[in-house]
mmCIF file of C-alpha atoms in Angstrom:
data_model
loop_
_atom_site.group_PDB
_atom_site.id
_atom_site.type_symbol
_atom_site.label_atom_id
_atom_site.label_comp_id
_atom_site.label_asym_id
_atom_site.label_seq_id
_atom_site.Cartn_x
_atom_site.Cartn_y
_atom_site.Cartn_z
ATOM 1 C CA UNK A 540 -9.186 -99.063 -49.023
ATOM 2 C CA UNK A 541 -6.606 -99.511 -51.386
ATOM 3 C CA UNK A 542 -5.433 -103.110 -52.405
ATOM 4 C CA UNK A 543 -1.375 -102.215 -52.668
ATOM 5 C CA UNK A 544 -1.848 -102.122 -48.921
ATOM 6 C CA UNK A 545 -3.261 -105.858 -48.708
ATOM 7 C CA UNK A 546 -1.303 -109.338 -47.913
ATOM 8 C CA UNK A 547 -1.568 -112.288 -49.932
ATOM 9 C CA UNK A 548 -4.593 -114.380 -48.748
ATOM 10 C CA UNK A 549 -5.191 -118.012 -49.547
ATOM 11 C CA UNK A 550 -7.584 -121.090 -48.502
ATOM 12 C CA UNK A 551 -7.806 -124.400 -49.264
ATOM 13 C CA UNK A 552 -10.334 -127.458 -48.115
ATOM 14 C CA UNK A 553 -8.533 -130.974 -47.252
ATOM 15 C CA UNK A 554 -9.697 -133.427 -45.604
ATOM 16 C CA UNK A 555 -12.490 -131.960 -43.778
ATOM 17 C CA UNK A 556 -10.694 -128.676 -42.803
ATOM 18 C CA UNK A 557 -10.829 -125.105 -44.788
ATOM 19 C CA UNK A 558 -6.781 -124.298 -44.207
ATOM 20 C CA UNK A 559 -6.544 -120.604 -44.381
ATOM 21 C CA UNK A 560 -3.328 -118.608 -44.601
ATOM 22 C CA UNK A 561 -2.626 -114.839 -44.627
ATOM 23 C CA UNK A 562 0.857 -112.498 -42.964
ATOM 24 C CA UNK A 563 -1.787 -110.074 -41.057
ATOM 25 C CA UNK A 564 -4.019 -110.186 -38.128
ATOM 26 C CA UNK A 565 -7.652 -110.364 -38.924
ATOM 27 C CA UNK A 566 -11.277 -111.483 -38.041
ATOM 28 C CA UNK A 567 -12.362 -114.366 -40.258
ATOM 29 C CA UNK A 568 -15.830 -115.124 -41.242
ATOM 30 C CA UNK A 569 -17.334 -118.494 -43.670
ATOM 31 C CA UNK A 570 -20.889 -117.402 -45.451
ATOM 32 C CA UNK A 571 -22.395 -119.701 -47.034
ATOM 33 C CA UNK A 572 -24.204 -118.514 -50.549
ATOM 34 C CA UNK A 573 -27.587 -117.568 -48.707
ATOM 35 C CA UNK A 574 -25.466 -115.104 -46.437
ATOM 36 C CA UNK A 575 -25.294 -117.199 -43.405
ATOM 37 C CA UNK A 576 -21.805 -116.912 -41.533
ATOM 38 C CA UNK A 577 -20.943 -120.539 -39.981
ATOM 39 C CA UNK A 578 -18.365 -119.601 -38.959
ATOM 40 C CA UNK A 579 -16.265 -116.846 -37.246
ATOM 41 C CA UNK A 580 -13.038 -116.079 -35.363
ATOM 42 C CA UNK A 581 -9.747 -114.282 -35.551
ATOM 43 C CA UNK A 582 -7.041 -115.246 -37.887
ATOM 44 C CA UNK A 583 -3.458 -114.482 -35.900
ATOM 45 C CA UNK A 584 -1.287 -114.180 -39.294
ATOM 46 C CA UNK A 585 1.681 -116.683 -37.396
ATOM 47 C CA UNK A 586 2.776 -117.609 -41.169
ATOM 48 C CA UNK A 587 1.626 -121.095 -40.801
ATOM 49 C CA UNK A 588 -1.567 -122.330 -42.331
ATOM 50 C CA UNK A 589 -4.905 -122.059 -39.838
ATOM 51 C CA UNK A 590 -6.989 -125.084 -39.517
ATOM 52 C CA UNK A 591 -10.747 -124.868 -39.975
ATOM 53 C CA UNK A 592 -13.030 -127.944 -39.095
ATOM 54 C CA UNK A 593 -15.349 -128.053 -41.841
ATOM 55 C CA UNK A 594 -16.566 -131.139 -41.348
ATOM 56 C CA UNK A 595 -20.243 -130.362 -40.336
ATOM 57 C CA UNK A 596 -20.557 -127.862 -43.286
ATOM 58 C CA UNK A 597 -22.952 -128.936 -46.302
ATOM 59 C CA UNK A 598 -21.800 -129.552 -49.345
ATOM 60 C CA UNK A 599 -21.317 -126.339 -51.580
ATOM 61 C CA UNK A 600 -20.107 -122.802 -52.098
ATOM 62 C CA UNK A 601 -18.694 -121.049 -49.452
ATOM 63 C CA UNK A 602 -17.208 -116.926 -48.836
ATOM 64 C CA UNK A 603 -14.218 -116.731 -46.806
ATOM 65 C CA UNK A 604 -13.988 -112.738 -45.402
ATOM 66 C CA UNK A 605 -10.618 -111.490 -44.092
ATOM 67 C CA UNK A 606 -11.540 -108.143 -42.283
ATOM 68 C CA UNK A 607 -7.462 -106.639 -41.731
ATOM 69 C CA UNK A 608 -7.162 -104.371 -38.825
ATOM 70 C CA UNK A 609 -7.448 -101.252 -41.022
ATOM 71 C CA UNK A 610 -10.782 -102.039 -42.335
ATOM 72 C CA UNK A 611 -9.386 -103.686 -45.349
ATOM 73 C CA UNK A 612 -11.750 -106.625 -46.762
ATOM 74 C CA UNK A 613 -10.282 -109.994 -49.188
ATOM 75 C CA UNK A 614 -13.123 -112.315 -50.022
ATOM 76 C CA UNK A 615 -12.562 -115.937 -51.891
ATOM 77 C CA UNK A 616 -14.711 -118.585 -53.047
ATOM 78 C CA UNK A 617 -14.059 -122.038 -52.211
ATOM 79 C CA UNK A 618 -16.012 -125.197 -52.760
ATOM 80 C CA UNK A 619 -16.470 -128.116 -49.950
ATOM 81 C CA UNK A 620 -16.886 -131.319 -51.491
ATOM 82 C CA UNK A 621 -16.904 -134.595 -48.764
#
């Protein structure tokens, strides 16, 4: 996997959602920092930002996984906070 063949990929929390946004189609996973996914779905790259309800996750750390249809994995960090 080379990263010149990746898309931007960015995620924010707001008011009780994780808002995720990426241009490719891809499976989406939240881990929290013991490994546990709580969540996990497809991402349909439409431009706009995807909504996340967040609101039962804990306080904390959290991994957000892109998986791109060629295999291609972009992990960030981001911190919930309610």
């Amino acid at each position: 996997n080379t990263l010149g063949n990746l898309s931007p990929f960015n995620c924010f929390y707001a008011n009780g959602n994780i808002y995720v946004h990426s241009a490719q189609n891809a499976r989406l996973a939240v881990s929290d920092m013991h490994g546990r996914v709580v969540y996990s779905g497809r991402y349909t790259g439409a431009g706009g930002n995807e909504a996340i309800d967040a609101s039962g996750f804990s306080k904390g750390i959290y991994i957000l996984s892109l998986v791109n249809s060629d295999g291609s994995v972009q992990t960030q960090k981001l911190g919930i906070s309610h």
